[in-house]
mmCIF file of C-alpha atoms and ligand atoms in Angstrom:
data_model
loop_
_atom_site.group_PDB
_atom_site.id
_atom_site.type_symbol
_atom_site.label_atom_id
_atom_site.label_comp_id
_atom_site.label_asym_id
_atom_site.label_seq_id
_atom_site.Cartn_x
_atom_site.Cartn_y
_atom_site.Cartn_z
ATOM 1 C CA UNK K 22 90.097 68.678 46.791
ATOM 2 C CA UNK K 23 93.050 67.986 49.246
ATOM 3 C CA UNK K 24 92.819 71.506 50.664
ATOM 4 C CA UNK K 25 89.033 71.654 50.752
ATOM 5 C CA UNK K 26 88.674 68.436 52.430
ATOM 6 C CA UNK K 27 91.400 69.241 55.211
ATOM 7 C CA UNK K 28 89.490 72.321 55.747
ATOM 8 C CA UNK K 29 86.357 70.447 56.331
ATOM 9 C CA UNK K 30 87.932 68.247 59.132
ATOM 10 C CA UNK K 31 89.231 65.027 56.927
ATOM 11 C CA UNK K 32 92.680 63.896 57.364
ATOM 12 C CA UNK K 33 94.152 63.774 53.882
ATOM 13 C CA UNK K 34 96.156 60.783 52.185
ATOM 14 C CA UNK K 35 97.996 62.139 49.076
ATOM 15 C CA UNK K 36 99.209 59.531 46.317
ATOM 16 C CA UNK K 37 101.509 60.370 43.516
ATOM 17 C CA UNK K 38 104.596 58.912 41.903
ATOM 18 C CA UNK K 39 106.775 62.048 42.411
ATOM 19 C CA UNK K 40 107.173 63.264 45.921
ATOM 20 C CA UNK K 41 107.773 66.935 45.334
ATOM 21 C CA UNK K 42 104.108 68.101 44.706
ATOM 22 C CA UNK K 43 102.365 66.049 47.360
ATOM 23 C CA UNK K 44 105.354 66.723 50.029
ATOM 24 C CA UNK K 45 104.820 70.397 49.464
ATOM 25 C CA UNK K 46 101.090 70.102 49.423
ATOM 26 C CA UNK K 47 101.028 67.903 52.613
ATOM 27 C CA UNK K 48 103.358 70.664 54.342
ATOM 28 C CA UNK K 49 101.094 73.384 53.337
ATOM 29 C CA UNK K 50 98.058 71.700 54.560
ATOM 30 C CA UNK K 51 99.623 70.620 57.988
ATOM 31 C CA UNK K 52 101.086 74.231 58.636
ATOM 32 C CA UNK K 53 97.596 75.658 58.096
ATOM 33 C CA UNK K 54 95.973 73.487 60.847
ATOM 34 C CA UNK K 55 94.759 70.468 58.691
ATOM 35 C CA UNK K 56 96.197 66.875 58.433
ATOM 36 C CA UNK K 57 97.882 65.458 55.416
ATOM 37 C CA UNK K 58 100.415 62.891 54.588
ATOM 38 C CA UNK K 59 102.004 62.159 51.277
ATOM 39 C CA UNK K 60 102.259 58.615 49.879
ATOM 40 C CA UNK K 61 104.646 58.260 46.973
ATOM 41 C CA UNK K 62 104.559 55.228 44.598
ATOM 42 C CA UNK K 63 107.064 54.230 42.094
ATOM 43 C CA UNK K 64 104.229 53.600 39.561
ATOM 44 C CA UNK K 65 100.497 52.785 39.379
ATOM 45 C CA UNK K 66 100.853 49.014 39.211
ATOM 46 C CA UNK K 67 98.578 46.822 41.286
ATOM 47 C CA UNK K 68 101.313 45.952 43.630
ATOM 48 C CA UNK K 69 102.304 49.833 44.207
ATOM 49 C CA UNK K 70 98.732 50.932 44.627
ATOM 50 C CA UNK K 71 98.111 48.025 47.139
ATOM 51 C CA UNK K 72 101.129 48.970 49.108
ATOM 52 C CA UNK K 73 100.121 52.603 49.308
ATOM 53 C CA UNK K 74 96.770 51.419 50.703
ATOM 54 C CA UNK K 75 98.695 49.349 53.420
ATOM 55 C CA UNK K 76 100.853 52.353 54.057
ATOM 56 C CA UNK K 77 97.723 54.729 54.345
ATOM 57 C CA UNK K 78 95.944 52.217 56.834
ATOM 58 C CA UNK K 79 99.249 51.989 58.977
ATOM 59 C CA UNK K 80 99.604 55.811 58.979
ATOM 60 C CA UNK K 81 95.609 56.426 59.754
ATOM 61 C CA UNK K 82 94.882 53.308 61.865
ATOM 62 C CA UNK K 83 91.523 52.286 62.959
ATOM 63 C CA UNK K 84 89.565 53.128 65.197
ATOM 64 C CA UNK K 85 90.882 56.542 65.369
ATOM 65 C CA UNK K 86 90.463 57.053 61.480
ATOM 66 C CA UNK K 87 88.019 55.628 59.065
ATOM 67 C CA UNK K 88 88.544 56.165 55.400
ATOM 68 C CA UNK K 89 85.321 57.602 54.192
ATOM 69 C CA UNK K 90 86.231 59.388 50.738
ATOM 70 C CA UNK K 91 88.542 58.350 47.982
ATOM 71 C CA UNK K 92 89.176 60.035 44.665
ATOM 72 C CA UNK K 93 90.721 58.663 41.604
ATOM 73 C CA UNK K 94 92.026 61.564 39.781
ATOM 74 C CA UNK K 95 94.895 60.251 37.731
ATOM 75 C CA UNK K 96 94.565 60.676 33.881
ATOM 76 C CA UNK K 97 96.987 59.804 31.147
ATOM 77 C CA UNK K 98 96.034 61.756 28.044
ATOM 78 C CA UNK K 99 97.171 60.985 24.523
ATOM 79 C CA UNK K 100 96.145 63.467 21.791
ATOM 80 C CA UNK K 101 97.235 62.011 18.451
ATOM 81 C CA UNK K 102 95.876 61.128 15.004
ATOM 82 C CA UNK K 103 94.983 57.450 15.277
ATOM 83 C CA UNK K 104 97.900 56.223 12.843
ATOM 84 C CA UNK K 105 100.490 57.925 14.941
ATOM 85 C CA UNK K 106 99.595 56.294 18.065
ATOM 86 C CA UNK K 107 102.086 53.570 19.221
ATOM 87 C CA UNK K 108 101.088 50.230 21.123
ATOM 88 C CA UNK K 109 102.928 51.580 24.088
ATOM 89 C CA UNK K 110 100.744 54.622 24.260
ATOM 90 C CA UNK K 111 97.681 52.361 23.994
ATOM 91 C CA UNK K 112 98.859 50.230 26.636
ATOM 92 C CA UNK K 113 99.875 53.311 29.010
ATOM 93 C CA UNK K 114 96.630 54.733 28.508
ATOM 94 C CA UNK K 115 94.831 51.585 29.541
ATOM 95 C CA UNK K 116 97.086 50.841 32.462
ATOM 96 C CA UNK K 117 96.828 54.401 33.714
ATOM 97 C CA UNK K 118 93.059 55.057 33.252
ATOM 98 C CA UNK K 119 91.689 51.787 33.731
ATOM 99 C CA UNK K 120 93.851 48.972 35.332
ATOM 100 C CA UNK K 121 95.025 51.590 38.005
ATOM 101 C CA UNK K 122 91.448 52.554 38.736
ATOM 102 C CA UNK K 123 90.457 48.917 39.194
ATOM 103 C CA UNK K 124 93.571 48.551 41.734
ATOM 104 C CA UNK K 125 92.729 52.059 43.427
ATOM 105 C CA UNK K 126 88.950 51.029 43.676
ATOM 106 C CA UNK K 127 89.709 47.672 45.214
ATOM 107 C CA UNK K 128 91.603 49.487 47.959
ATOM 108 C CA UNK K 129 88.845 51.900 48.545
ATOM 109 C CA UNK K 130 85.971 49.448 48.578
ATOM 110 C CA UNK K 131 87.958 47.109 51.071
ATOM 111 C CA UNK K 132 88.365 50.072 53.393
ATOM 112 C CA UNK K 133 84.826 51.100 52.997
ATOM 113 C CA UNK K 134 83.375 47.791 53.860
ATOM 114 C CA UNK K 135 85.058 47.841 56.965
ATOM 115 C CA UNK K 136 83.302 51.062 58.070
ATOM 116 C CA UNK K 137 79.974 51.515 59.874
ATOM 117 C CA UNK K 138 77.188 53.639 58.363
ATOM 118 C CA UNK K 139 77.490 57.170 58.744
ATOM 119 C CA UNK K 140 74.188 58.415 60.264
ATOM 120 C CA UNK K 141 74.318 61.996 58.483
ATOM 121 C CA UNK K 142 74.098 60.446 55.091
ATOM 122 C CA UNK K 143 73.459 56.630 55.265
ATOM 123 C CA UNK K 144 77.010 55.723 53.739
ATOM 124 C CA UNK K 145 79.995 53.588 54.554
ATOM 125 C CA UNK K 146 82.132 55.503 52.001
ATOM 126 C CA UNK K 147 82.313 57.543 48.624
ATOM 127 C CA UNK K 148 84.472 56.578 45.921
ATOM 128 C CA UNK K 149 84.985 59.393 43.032
ATOM 129 C CA UNK K 150 86.434 59.507 39.636
ATOM 130 C CA UNK K 151 87.518 62.627 37.641
ATOM 131 C CA UNK K 152 86.325 61.955 34.075
ATOM 132 C CA UNK K 153 86.602 64.283 30.905
ATOM 133 C CA UNK K 154 84.759 65.099 27.893
ATOM 134 C CA UNK K 155 86.508 61.878 26.581
ATOM 135 C CA UNK K 156 84.504 59.661 29.080
ATOM 136 C CA UNK K 157 81.456 60.183 26.905
ATOM 137 C CA UNK K 158 82.730 61.401 23.401
ATOM 138 C CA UNK K 159 85.417 60.265 21.146
ATOM 139 C CA UNK K 160 87.197 62.900 18.880
ATOM 140 C CA UNK K 161 89.679 63.235 16.108
ATOM 141 C CA UNK K 162 92.818 63.052 18.513
ATOM 142 C CA UNK K 163 91.355 61.069 21.294
ATOM 143 C CA UNK K 164 91.040 57.452 20.302
ATOM 144 C CA UNK K 165 93.575 56.049 22.782
ATOM 145 C CA UNK K 166 92.389 58.607 25.412
ATOM 146 C CA UNK K 167 88.609 58.089 25.001
ATOM 147 C CA UNK K 168 88.740 54.313 24.723
ATOM 148 C CA UNK K 169 90.478 54.240 28.100
ATOM 149 C CA UNK K 170 88.382 57.077 29.760
ATOM 150 C CA UNK K 171 85.053 55.328 28.624
ATOM 151 C CA UNK K 172 86.630 52.457 30.527
ATOM 152 C CA UNK K 173 87.137 54.328 33.807
ATOM 153 C CA UNK K 174 83.367 55.504 33.618
ATOM 154 C CA UNK K 175 82.293 51.722 32.679
ATOM 155 C CA UNK K 176 84.088 50.593 35.917
ATOM 156 C CA UNK K 177 82.484 53.329 38.118
ATOM 157 C CA UNK K 178 79.085 52.505 36.719
ATOM 158 C CA UNK K 179 79.550 48.883 37.572
ATOM 159 C CA UNK K 180 80.909 49.457 41.041
ATOM 160 C CA UNK K 181 78.116 51.925 41.700
ATOM 161 C CA UNK K 182 75.580 49.234 40.916
ATOM 162 C CA UNK K 183 77.493 46.455 42.738
ATOM 163 C CA UNK K 184 78.051 48.341 45.858
ATOM 164 C CA UNK K 185 75.016 50.733 46.310
ATOM 165 C CA UNK K 186 73.274 47.847 48.239
ATOM 166 C CA UNK K 187 76.317 47.830 50.677
ATOM 167 C CA UNK K 188 75.694 51.649 51.383
ATOM 168 C CA UNK K 189 78.954 52.561 49.195
ATOM 169 C CA UNK K 190 78.316 55.589 46.874
ATOM 170 C CA UNK K 191 80.356 55.533 43.546
ATOM 171 C CA UNK K 192 80.294 58.686 41.471
ATOM 172 C CA UNK K 193 81.920 59.792 38.222
ATOM 173 C CA UNK K 194 82.167 63.333 37.410
ATOM 174 C CA UNK K 195 82.405 64.396 33.816
ATOM 175 C CA UNK K 196 84.671 67.629 33.678
ATOM 176 C CA UNK K 197 83.626 68.906 30.254
ATOM 177 C CA UNK K 198 86.164 71.475 29.505
ATOM 178 C CA UNK K 199 89.596 72.672 30.180
ATOM 179 C CA UNK K 200 90.667 73.136 33.973
ATOM 180 C CA UNK K 201 92.637 75.941 35.140
ATOM 181 C CA UNK K 202 95.872 74.279 36.314
ATOM 182 C CA UNK K 203 98.798 75.829 37.914
ATOM 183 C CA UNK K 204 101.721 73.857 36.498
ATOM 184 C CA UNK K 205 104.900 75.200 34.725
ATOM 185 C CA UNK K 206 104.344 75.197 30.952
ATOM 186 C CA UNK K 207 100.738 75.098 31.328
ATOM 187 C CA UNK K 208 98.500 78.295 30.525
ATOM 188 C CA UNK K 209 96.597 79.268 33.896
ATOM 189 C CA UNK K 210 94.202 81.796 32.268
ATOM 190 C CA UNK K 211 92.868 82.318 28.964
ATOM 191 C CA UNK K 212 90.379 85.015 29.349
ATOM 192 C CA UNK K 213 90.763 88.793 28.102
ATOM 193 C CA UNK K 214 93.785 90.522 29.392
ATOM 194 C CA UNK K 215 94.910 87.331 31.093
ATOM 195 C CA UNK K 216 91.926 87.271 33.563
ATOM 196 C CA UNK K 217 90.649 83.891 34.525
ATOM 197 C CA UNK K 218 87.448 83.430 32.330
ATOM 198 C CA UNK K 219 85.102 80.806 33.885
ATOM 199 C CA UNK K 220 83.157 80.472 30.633
ATOM 200 C CA UNK K 221 86.467 79.109 29.255
ATOM 201 C CA UNK K 222 88.358 77.352 32.129
ATOM 202 C CA UNK K 223 87.047 75.496 34.926
ATOM 203 C CA UNK K 224 88.138 76.390 38.543
ATOM 204 C CA UNK K 225 89.586 73.418 40.372
ATOM 205 C CA UNK K 226 88.248 74.913 43.703
ATOM 206 C CA UNK K 227 84.650 74.721 42.172
ATOM 207 C CA UNK K 228 85.054 71.100 41.240
ATOM 208 C CA UNK K 229 86.415 70.315 44.644
ATOM 209 C CA UNK K 230 83.289 71.855 46.142
ATOM 210 C CA UNK K 231 81.065 69.633 44.020
ATOM 211 C CA UNK K 232 83.294 66.508 45.167
ATOM 212 C CA UNK K 233 82.636 67.534 48.785
ATOM 213 C CA UNK K 234 78.905 67.889 48.166
ATOM 214 C CA UNK K 235 79.093 64.297 46.206
ATOM 215 C CA UNK K 236 80.958 62.673 49.400
ATOM 216 C CA UNK K 237 78.188 64.418 51.811
ATOM 217 C CA UNK K 238 75.086 63.604 49.778
ATOM 218 C CA UNK K 239 72.412 61.692 51.089
ATOM 219 C CA UNK K 240 72.192 57.984 50.209
ATOM 220 C CA UNK K 241 68.579 58.612 49.240
ATOM 221 C CA UNK K 242 69.768 60.824 46.491
HETATM 222 N N1 NAP H 4 93.371 69.418 32.606
HETATM 223 C C1 NAP H 4 92.174 69.462 32.146
HETATM 224 O O1 NAP H 4 91.872 70.432 31.451
HETATM 225 C C2 NAP H 4 91.035 68.329 32.403
HETATM 226 C C3 NAP H 4 89.877 68.611 31.743
HETATM 227 C C4 NAP H 4 88.765 67.556 32.026
HETATM 228 C C5 NAP H 4 89.019 66.474 32.932
HETATM 229 N N2 NAP H 4 90.523 66.330 33.281
HETATM 230 C C6 NAP H 4 90.713 65.175 34.128
HETATM 231 O O2 NAP H 4 91.089 65.593 35.382
HETATM 232 C C7 NAP H 4 92.155 64.771 36.032
HETATM 233 C C8 NAP H 4 93.376 65.330 36.432
HETATM 234 O O3 NAP H 4 93.759 66.076 35.219
HETATM 235 P P1 NAP H 4 95.073 67.071 35.272
HETATM 236 O O4 NAP H 4 95.005 67.791 33.966
HETATM 237 O O5 NAP H 4 95.541 67.451 36.521
HETATM 238 O O6 NAP H 4 96.056 65.732 34.764
HETATM 239 P P2 NAP H 4 97.602 65.550 34.838
HETATM 240 O O7 NAP H 4 98.302 66.278 35.959
HETATM 241 O O8 NAP H 4 97.992 65.321 33.585
HETATM 242 O O9 NAP H 4 97.288 63.961 35.536
HETATM 243 C C9 NAP H 4 97.022 63.803 36.745
HETATM 244 C C10 NAP H 4 97.788 62.744 37.349
HETATM 245 O O10 NAP H 4 97.665 61.625 36.552
HETATM 246 C C11 NAP H 4 98.893 60.899 36.659
HETATM 247 N N3 NAP H 4 99.500 60.576 35.338
HETATM 248 C C12 NAP H 4 99.612 61.354 34.356
HETATM 249 N N4 NAP H 4 100.098 60.710 33.234
HETATM 250 C C13 NAP H 4 100.580 59.433 33.643
HETATM 251 C C14 NAP H 4 101.129 58.291 33.164
HETATM 252 N N5 NAP H 4 101.556 58.331 31.941
HETATM 253 N N6 NAP H 4 101.274 57.346 33.944
HETATM 254 C C15 NAP H 4 100.888 57.243 35.138
HETATM 255 N N7 NAP H 4 100.194 58.199 35.847
HETATM 256 C C16 NAP H 4 100.046 59.321 35.062
HETATM 257 C C17 NAP H 4 99.861 61.985 37.490
HETATM 258 O O11 NAP H 4 100.265 61.441 38.570
HETATM 259 P P3 NAP H 4 101.637 61.777 39.374
HETATM 260 O O12 NAP H 4 101.393 62.678 40.219
HETATM 261 O O13 NAP H 4 101.850 60.329 39.898
HETATM 262 O O14 NAP H 4 102.602 62.195 38.233
HETATM 263 C C18 NAP H 4 99.195 63.101 37.502
HETATM 264 O O15 NAP H 4 99.222 63.894 38.572
HETATM 265 C C19 NAP H 4 92.170 63.545 34.963
HETATM 266 O O16 NAP H 4 91.408 62.483 35.160
HETATM 267 C C20 NAP H 4 91.858 64.262 33.623
HETATM 268 O O17 NAP H 4 91.391 63.224 32.703
HETATM 269 C C21 NAP H 4 91.342 67.258 33.199
#
């Protein structure tokens, strides 16, 4: 999503706990003609997320910049039988998937409220959430994960209703299958002969294209 939005003229703020990935990605985007800046946080507490928003505003000040789109992509998954799940894992799942989403959304909504309405689509801004199968369906190993992912979805629906009247678009995308990720230790392909099989794994670039569409989607839709 960062790469695609940068290609489409957006300046991109990348938030993560560890600097390695976002520093590298920002360098890659900047050296290919886009604009990106990394913002590292020690954790996803309310204070840390609020400080990250402050730093983003300092780095991308008004009136030169306006924050038009925000994605909450963070996810903490616990795949365990119910009786093996610790109270710490329950708390971490709720903190990461729900409480951090509240804090992030607050920063996004406050930034959007400050924007004028974009003529092209009738919106002040778009806030997106990445959901998963567990956002709508519990399963044998997902009690702690699904309970929290349901919570993120409930938050997004509530925000969509509350802020629609203020021309703020809130969307929650349910990614209902395994995404092709490119990370050490994780399988990137699962099709025949190691080929990427789109019927088995989902392509992040295609998901990003759908997100860009959602951000541009006319308010009337
Ligand atoms: N991978 C899939 O197959 C799949 C399928 C459907 C939906 N999804 C959804 O897609 C989104 C991204 O998935 P992904 O597979 O790319 O996830 P991921 O890398 O495991 O997690 C995304 C980010 O969430 C943060 N995070 C993970 N565990 C955390 C924890 N315990 N405490 C605080 N932050 C934590 C990390 O941020 P830092 O950069 O700060 O470490 C990480 O970069 C998630 O919302 C996930 O539910 C994924």
